[in-house]
Short mmCIF file of C-alpha atoms in Angstrom, two decimals:
data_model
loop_
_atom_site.label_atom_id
_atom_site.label_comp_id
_atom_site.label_asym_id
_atom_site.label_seq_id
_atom_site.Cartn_x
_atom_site.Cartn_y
_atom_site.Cartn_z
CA UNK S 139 10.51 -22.11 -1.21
CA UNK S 140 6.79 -22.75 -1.44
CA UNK S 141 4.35 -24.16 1.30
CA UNK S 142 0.90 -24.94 -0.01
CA UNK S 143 -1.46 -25.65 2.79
CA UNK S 144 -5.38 -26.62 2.71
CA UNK S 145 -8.42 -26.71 5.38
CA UNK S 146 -5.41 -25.67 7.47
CA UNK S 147 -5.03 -23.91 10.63
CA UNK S 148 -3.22 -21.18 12.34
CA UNK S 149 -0.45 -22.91 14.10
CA UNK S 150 -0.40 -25.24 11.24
CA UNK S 151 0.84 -22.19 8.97
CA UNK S 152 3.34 -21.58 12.22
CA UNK S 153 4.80 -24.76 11.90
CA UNK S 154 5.44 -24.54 8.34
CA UNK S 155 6.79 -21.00 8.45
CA UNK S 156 9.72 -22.51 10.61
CA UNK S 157 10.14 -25.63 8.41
CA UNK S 158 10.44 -23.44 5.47
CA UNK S 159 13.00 -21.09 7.23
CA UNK S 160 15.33 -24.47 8.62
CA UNK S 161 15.08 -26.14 4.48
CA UNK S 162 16.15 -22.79 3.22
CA UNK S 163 19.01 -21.81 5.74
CA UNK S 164 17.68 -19.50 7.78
CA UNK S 165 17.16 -20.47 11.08
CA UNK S 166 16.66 -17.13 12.95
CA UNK S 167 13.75 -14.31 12.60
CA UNK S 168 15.60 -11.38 11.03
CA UNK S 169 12.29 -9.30 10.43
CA UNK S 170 11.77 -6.15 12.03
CA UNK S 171 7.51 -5.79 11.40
CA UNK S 172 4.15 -7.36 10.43
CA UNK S 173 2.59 -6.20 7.21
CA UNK S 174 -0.98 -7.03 6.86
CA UNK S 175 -2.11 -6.40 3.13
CA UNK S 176 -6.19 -6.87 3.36
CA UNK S 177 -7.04 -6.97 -0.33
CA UNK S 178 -9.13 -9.54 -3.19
CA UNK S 179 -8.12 -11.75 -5.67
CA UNK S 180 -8.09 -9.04 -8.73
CA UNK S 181 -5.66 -6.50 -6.58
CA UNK S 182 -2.91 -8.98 -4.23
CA UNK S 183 -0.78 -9.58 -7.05
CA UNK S 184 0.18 -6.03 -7.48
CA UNK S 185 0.03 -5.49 -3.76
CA UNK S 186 2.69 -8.50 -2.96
CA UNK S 187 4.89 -7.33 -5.13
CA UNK S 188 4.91 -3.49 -3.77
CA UNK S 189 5.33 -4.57 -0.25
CA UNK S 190 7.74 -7.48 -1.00
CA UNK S 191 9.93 -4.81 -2.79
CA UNK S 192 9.71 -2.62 0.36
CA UNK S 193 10.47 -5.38 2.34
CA UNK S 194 14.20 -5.83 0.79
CA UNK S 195 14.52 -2.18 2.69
CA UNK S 196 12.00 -3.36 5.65
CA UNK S 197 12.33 -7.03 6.27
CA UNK S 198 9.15 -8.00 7.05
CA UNK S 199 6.57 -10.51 7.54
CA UNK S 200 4.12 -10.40 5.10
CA UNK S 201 0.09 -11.75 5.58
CA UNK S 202 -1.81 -10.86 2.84
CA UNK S 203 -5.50 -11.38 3.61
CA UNK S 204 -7.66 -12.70 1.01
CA UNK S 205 -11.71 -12.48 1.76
CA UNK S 206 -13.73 -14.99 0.15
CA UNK S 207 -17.06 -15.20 1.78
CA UNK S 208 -18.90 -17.41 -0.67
CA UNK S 209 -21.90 -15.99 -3.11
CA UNK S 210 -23.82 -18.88 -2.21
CA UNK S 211 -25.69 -19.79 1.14
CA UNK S 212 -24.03 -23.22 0.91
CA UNK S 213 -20.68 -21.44 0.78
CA UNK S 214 -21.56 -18.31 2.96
CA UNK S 215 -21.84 -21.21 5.75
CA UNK S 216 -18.43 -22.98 5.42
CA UNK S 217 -15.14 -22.09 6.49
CA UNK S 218 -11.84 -22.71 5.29
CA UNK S 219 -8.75 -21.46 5.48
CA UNK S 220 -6.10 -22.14 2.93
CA UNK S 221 -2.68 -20.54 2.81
CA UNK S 222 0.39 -20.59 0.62
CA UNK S 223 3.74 -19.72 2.90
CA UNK S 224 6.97 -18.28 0.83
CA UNK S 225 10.28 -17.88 2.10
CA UNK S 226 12.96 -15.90 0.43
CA UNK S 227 12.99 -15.84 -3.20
CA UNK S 228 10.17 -13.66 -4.54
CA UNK S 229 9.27 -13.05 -1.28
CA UNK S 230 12.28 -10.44 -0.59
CA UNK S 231 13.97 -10.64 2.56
CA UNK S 232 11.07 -12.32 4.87
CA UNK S 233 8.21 -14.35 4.71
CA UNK S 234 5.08 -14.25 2.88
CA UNK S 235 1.73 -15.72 3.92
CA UNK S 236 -1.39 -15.39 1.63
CA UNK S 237 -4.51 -16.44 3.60
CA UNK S 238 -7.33 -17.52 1.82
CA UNK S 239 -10.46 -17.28 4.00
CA UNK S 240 -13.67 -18.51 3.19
CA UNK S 241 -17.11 -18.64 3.53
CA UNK S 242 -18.00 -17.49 7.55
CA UNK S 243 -14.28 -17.43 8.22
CA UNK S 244 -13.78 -14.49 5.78
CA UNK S 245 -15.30 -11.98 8.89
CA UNK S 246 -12.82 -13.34 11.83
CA UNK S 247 -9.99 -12.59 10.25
CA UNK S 248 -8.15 -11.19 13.05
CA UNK S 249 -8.79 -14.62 14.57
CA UNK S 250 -6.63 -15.59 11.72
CA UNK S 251 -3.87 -13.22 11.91
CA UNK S 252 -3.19 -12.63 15.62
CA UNK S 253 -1.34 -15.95 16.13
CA UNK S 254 1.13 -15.44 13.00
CA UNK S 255 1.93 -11.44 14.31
CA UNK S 256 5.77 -11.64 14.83
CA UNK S 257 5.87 -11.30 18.85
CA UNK S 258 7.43 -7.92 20.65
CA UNK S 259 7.10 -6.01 17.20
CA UNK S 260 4.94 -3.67 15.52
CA UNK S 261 2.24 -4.24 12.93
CA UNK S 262 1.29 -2.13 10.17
CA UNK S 263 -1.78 -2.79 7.87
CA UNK S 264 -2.45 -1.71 4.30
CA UNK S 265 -5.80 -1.29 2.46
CA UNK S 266 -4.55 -1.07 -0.85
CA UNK S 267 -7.38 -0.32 -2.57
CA UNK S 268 -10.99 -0.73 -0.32
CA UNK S 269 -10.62 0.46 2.90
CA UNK S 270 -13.09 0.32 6.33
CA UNK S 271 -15.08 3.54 6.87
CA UNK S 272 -13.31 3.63 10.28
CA UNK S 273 -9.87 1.83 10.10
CA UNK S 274 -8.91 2.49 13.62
CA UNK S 275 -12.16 0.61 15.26
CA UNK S 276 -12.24 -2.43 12.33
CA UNK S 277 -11.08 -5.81 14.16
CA UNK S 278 -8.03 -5.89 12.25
CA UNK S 279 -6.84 -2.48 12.32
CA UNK S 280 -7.17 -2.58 16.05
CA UNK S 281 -3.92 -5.33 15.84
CA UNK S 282 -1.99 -2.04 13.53
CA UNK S 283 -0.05 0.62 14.84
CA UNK S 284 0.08 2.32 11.62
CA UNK S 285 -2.87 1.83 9.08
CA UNK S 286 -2.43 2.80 5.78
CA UNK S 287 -5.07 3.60 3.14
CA UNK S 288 -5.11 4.71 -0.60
CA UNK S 289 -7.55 7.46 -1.35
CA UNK S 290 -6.56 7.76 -4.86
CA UNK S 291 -7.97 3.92 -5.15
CA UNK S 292 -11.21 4.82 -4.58
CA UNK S 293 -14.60 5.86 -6.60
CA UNK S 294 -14.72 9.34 -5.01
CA UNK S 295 -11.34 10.50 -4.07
CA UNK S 296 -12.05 13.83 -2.41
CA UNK S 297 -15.09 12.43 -0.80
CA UNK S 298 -12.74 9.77 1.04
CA UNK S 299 -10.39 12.91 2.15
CA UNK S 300 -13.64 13.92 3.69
CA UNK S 301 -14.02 10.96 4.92
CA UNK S 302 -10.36 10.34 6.50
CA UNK S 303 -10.57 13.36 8.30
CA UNK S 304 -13.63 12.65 10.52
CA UNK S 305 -12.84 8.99 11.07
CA UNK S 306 -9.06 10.09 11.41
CA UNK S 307 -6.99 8.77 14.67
CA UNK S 308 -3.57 8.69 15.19
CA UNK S 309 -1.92 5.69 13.29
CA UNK S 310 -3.78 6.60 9.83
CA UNK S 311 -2.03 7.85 7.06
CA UNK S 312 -3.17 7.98 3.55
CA UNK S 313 -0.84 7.30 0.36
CA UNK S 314 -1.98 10.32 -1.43
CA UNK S 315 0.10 12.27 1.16
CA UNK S 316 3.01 9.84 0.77
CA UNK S 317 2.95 10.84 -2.83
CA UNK S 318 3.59 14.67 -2.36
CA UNK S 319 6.43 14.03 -0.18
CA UNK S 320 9.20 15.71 -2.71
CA UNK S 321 7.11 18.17 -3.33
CA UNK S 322 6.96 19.52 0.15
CA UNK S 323 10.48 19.37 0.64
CA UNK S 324 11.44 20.79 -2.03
CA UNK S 325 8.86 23.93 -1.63
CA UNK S 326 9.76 24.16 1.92
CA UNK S 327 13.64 24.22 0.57
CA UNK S 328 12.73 27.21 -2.10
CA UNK S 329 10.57 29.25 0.55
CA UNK S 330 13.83 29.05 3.11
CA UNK S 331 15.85 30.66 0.06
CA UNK S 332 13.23 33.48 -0.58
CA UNK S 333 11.81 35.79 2.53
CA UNK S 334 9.38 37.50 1.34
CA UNK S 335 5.58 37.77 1.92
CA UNK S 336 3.40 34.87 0.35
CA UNK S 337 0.21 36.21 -0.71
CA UNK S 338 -1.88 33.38 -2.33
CA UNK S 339 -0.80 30.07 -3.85
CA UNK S 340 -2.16 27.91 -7.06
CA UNK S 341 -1.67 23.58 -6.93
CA UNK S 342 -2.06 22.29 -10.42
CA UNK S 343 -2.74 18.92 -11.41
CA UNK S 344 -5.10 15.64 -12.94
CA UNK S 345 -9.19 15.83 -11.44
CA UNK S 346 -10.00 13.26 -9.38
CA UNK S 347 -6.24 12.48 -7.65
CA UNK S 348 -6.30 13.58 -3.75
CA UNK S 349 -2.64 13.77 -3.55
CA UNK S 350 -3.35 17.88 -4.91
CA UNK S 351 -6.14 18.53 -2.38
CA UNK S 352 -3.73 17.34 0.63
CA UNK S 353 -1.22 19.55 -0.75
CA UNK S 354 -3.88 22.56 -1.37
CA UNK S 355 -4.63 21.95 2.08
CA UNK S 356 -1.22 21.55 3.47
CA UNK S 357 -0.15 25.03 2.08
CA UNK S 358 -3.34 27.02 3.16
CA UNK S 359 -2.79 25.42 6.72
CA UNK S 360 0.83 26.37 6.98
CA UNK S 361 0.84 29.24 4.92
CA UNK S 362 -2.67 30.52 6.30
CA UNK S 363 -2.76 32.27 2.41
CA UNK S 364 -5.81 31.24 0.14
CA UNK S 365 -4.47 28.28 -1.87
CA UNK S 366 -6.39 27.65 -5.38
CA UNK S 367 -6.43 24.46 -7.25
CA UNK S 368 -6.57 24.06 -10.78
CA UNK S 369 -7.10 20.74 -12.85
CA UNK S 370 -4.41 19.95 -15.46
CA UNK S 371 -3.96 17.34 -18.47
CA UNK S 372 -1.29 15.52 -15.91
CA UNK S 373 0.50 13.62 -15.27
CA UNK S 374 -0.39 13.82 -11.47
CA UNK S 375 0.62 16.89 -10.29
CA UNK S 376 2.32 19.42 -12.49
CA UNK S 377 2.71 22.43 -10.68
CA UNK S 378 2.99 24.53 -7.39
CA UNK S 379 2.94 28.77 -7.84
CA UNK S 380 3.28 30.54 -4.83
CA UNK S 381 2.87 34.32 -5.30
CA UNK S 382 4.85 36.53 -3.43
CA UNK S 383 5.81 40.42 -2.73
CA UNK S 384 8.51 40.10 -5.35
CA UNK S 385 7.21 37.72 -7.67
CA UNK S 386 5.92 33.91 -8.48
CA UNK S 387 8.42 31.08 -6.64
CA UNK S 388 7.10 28.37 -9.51
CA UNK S 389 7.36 24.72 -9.42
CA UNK S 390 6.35 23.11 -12.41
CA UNK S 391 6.85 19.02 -13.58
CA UNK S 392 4.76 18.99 -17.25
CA UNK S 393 6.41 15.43 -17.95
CA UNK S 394 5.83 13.42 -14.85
CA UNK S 395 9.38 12.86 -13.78
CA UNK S 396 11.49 16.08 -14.30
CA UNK S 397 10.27 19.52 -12.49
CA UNK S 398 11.49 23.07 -12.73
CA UNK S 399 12.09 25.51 -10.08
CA UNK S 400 11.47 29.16 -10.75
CA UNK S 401 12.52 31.69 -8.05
CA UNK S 402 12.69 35.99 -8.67
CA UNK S 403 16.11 37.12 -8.93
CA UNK S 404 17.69 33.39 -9.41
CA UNK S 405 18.10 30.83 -12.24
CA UNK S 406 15.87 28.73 -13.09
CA UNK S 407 17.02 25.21 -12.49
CA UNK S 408 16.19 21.54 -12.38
CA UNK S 409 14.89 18.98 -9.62
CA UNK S 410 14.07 15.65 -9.87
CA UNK S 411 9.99 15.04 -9.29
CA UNK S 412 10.12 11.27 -10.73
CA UNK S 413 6.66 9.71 -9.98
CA UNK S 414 7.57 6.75 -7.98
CA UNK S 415 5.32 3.33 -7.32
CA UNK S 416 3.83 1.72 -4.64
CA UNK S 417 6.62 0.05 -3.08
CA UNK S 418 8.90 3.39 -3.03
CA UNK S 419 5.61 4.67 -1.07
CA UNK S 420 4.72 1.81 1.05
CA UNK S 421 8.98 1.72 1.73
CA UNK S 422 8.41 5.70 3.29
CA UNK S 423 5.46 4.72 5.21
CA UNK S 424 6.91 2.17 6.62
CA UNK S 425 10.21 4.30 7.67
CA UNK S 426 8.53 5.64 11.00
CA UNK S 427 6.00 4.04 12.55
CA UNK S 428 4.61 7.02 15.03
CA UNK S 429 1.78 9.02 14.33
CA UNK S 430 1.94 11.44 11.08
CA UNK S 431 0.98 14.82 13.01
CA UNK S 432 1.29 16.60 9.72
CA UNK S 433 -1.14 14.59 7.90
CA UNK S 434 -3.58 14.55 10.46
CA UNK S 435 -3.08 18.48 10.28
CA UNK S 436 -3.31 18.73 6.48
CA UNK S 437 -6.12 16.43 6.43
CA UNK S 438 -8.60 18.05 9.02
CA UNK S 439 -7.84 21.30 7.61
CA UNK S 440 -10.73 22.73 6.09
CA UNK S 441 -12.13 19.51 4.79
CA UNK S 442 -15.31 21.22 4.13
CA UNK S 443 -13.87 22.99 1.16
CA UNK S 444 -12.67 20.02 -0.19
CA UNK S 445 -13.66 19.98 -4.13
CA UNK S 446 -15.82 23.09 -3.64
CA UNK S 447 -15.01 26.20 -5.84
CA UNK S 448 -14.82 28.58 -2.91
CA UNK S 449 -13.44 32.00 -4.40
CA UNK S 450 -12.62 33.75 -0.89
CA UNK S 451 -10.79 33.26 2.35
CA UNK S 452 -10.74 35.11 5.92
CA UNK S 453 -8.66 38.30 5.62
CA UNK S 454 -5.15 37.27 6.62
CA UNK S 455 -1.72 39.38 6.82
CA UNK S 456 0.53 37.59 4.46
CA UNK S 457 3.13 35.07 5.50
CA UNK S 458 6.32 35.39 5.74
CA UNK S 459 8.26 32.52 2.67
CA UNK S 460 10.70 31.93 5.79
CA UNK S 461 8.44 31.70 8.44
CA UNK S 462 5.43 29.57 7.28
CA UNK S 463 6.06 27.89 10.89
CA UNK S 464 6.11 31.13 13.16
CA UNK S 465 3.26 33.99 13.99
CA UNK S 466 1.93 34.11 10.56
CA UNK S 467 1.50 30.32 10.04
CA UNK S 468 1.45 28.87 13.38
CA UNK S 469 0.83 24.93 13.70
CA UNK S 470 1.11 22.64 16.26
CA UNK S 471 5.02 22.96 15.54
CA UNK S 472 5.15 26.45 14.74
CA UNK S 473 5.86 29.40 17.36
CA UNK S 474 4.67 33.08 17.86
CA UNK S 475 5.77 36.13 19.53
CA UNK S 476 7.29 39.06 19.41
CA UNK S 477 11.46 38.99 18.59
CA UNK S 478 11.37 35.10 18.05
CA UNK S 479 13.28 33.74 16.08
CA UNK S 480 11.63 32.21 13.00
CA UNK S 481 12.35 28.24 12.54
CA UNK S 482 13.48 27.10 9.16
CA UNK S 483 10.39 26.15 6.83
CA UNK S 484 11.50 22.80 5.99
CA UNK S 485 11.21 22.55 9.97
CA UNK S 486 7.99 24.71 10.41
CA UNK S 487 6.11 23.01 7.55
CA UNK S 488 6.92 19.82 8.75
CA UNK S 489 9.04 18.54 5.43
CA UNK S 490 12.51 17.52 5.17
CA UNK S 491 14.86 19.67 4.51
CA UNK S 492 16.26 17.48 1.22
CA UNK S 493 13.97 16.47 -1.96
CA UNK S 494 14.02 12.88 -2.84
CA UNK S 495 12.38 11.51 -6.34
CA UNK S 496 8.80 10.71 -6.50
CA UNK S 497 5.49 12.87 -7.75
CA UNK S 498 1.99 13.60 -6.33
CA UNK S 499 -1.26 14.06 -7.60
CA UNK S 500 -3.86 16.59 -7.85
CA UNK S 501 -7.34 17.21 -7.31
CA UNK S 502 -10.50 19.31 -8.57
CA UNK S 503 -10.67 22.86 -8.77
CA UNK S 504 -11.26 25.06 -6.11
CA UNK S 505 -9.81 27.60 -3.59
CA UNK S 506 -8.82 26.70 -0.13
CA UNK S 507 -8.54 29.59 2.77
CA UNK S 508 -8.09 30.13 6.20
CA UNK S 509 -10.68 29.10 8.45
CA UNK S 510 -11.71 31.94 10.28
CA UNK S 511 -10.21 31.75 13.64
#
């Protein structure tokens, strides 16, 4: 069912939310969050359609914010607010709400929004593709407990990593390091199979993706090896060698969806690396809502060598493939000392312990180190 609403208001678009829910059946609120999509005309088609896919696993309310400040000084001056309320359908499992602001009312959005939050439960926003400088101090992302942003959307990928990491607070996540979820867990699986010293690492993949810099980064923060990064023909990200005492542990995905593992003194086998969309991502963001420590980690890790071709690295002992999490690797989750017991990686690097399908991306060539410490 379709609401089309003009010059309207706020409450307006509340009262119609609950007509629409009492003509189609469904008198109670069954949604669990708030998703606030800030995007434009060109990109909220694609966006709707992610989130209202993730919503079928997330019921959700859905406010998609659509800017429209006017080019004119005649327009620039007036505001307006139309909206278009969906229930069921399309829509998934909740309710959609595109806002249409315009002219002066296109920079009080949160005005806008606040009243049609669902009360007593969380709110997540999503830049899909042009994001605030500073998400956690813009006037909307101030309503968010999560804020998700899309690097890979951007002009200058790596330049936003940079960017992410000094404006980063807790809440922020990025959806380039959504996308190398199955990778980490399945490296994290392969190095708690092999023990053996990890003495550098190479991240292969498409120039100008971010997902392979976050993973670069996540390795040579765990790992505490150098990690190099080489650029690919794609798709994405197509492969992870990590060199150790007794040979290469490869990963390697030339076809976009299915990878092969490589380990000394096993068969080679098969694991699924299918690149997924942007609801399957926006569906695993929205899965926990607490900070992402090991982005925030990943991200902040020696940012400065982001897209630089640095060829050397603080002299390290090597780590140990089943302790990237203990004395040799130590993280905020990892632990040190003499006689301890080392955790499992998929536990010390902070990935689960089983792959699911999906695919990263990669980024510009270059080494990534240790910083010196």
């Amino acid at each position: 069912m379709n609401i089309d609403l003009t010059d309207t208001t706020s409450s307006q678009i509340n009262a119609a939310l609950v007509q629409a829910r009492r003509a189609a059946g469904i008198p109670a609120v069954g949604m669990v969050l708030t998703l606030v999509i800030v995007t434009d005309e060109g990109n909220h088609y694609d966006a709707l359609k992610a989130a209202s896919e993730a919503s079928k696993e997330h019921p959700s309310r859905i406010l998609v914010v659509i800017k429209r400040p006017g080019r004119s000084p005649r327009d620039r001056k007036t505001a307006r607010l139309d909206a278009e309320v969906r229930i069921a359908g399309e829509s998934g499992t909740g309710e959609t709400v595109l806002l249409r602001l315009h002219g002066e009312l296109a920079g009080h959005a949160q005005s806008v929004v606040l009243p049609l939050l669902l009360p007593d439960a969380p709110v997540v926003l999503w830049w899909p593709d042009d994001a605030p400088e500073h998400p956690s101090e813009d006037l909307l992302g101030r309503l968010a407990a999560r804020r998700i942003t899309d690097a890979q959307a951007t002009e200058d990928p790596v330049a936003t990593l940079a960017l992410r990491a000094r404006t980063y607070t807790p809440g922020d996540t990025d959806l380039a390091w959504t996308r190398v979820t199955p990778w980490r867990s399945v490296l994290a699986a392969a190095l708690d199979q092999k023990h053996s010293a990890i003495t550098s690492a190479v991240v292969e993949g498409e120039a100008y993706n971010p997902s392979g810099e976050l993973l670069a980064l996540w390795l040579a923060e765990r790992l505490r090896v150098p990690v190099q990064r080489q650029v690919s023909e794609g798709p994405g990200l197509t492969a992870v060698r990590l060199e150790t005492a007794d040979g290469t542990i490869c990963l390697d995905r030339a076809n976009g969806s299915l990878a092969e593992l490589a380990m000394p003194g096993q068969p080679d086998r098969h694991v699924a690396l299918q690149r997924r969309d942007k609801s399957e991502l926006i569906a695993e963001e929205l899965r926990r809502l607490d900070p992402d420590e090991m982005y925030a980690s990943a991200v902040k890790f020696g940012v400065s060598r982001l897209g630089k071709g640095i060829s050397g690295a603080a002299e390290q002992p090597a780590a140990r493939a089943g302790a990237a999490g203990g004395a040799a690797a130590s993280g905020s989750s990892g632990k040190a000392g003499g006689g301890a017991r080392p955790e499992p990686a998929h536990k010390a690097a902070g990935a689960p312990a089983h792959p699911a399908g999906g695919a990263g991306d990669a980024g510009t060539g270059g080494t990534v180190g240790k910083a010196a410490s």
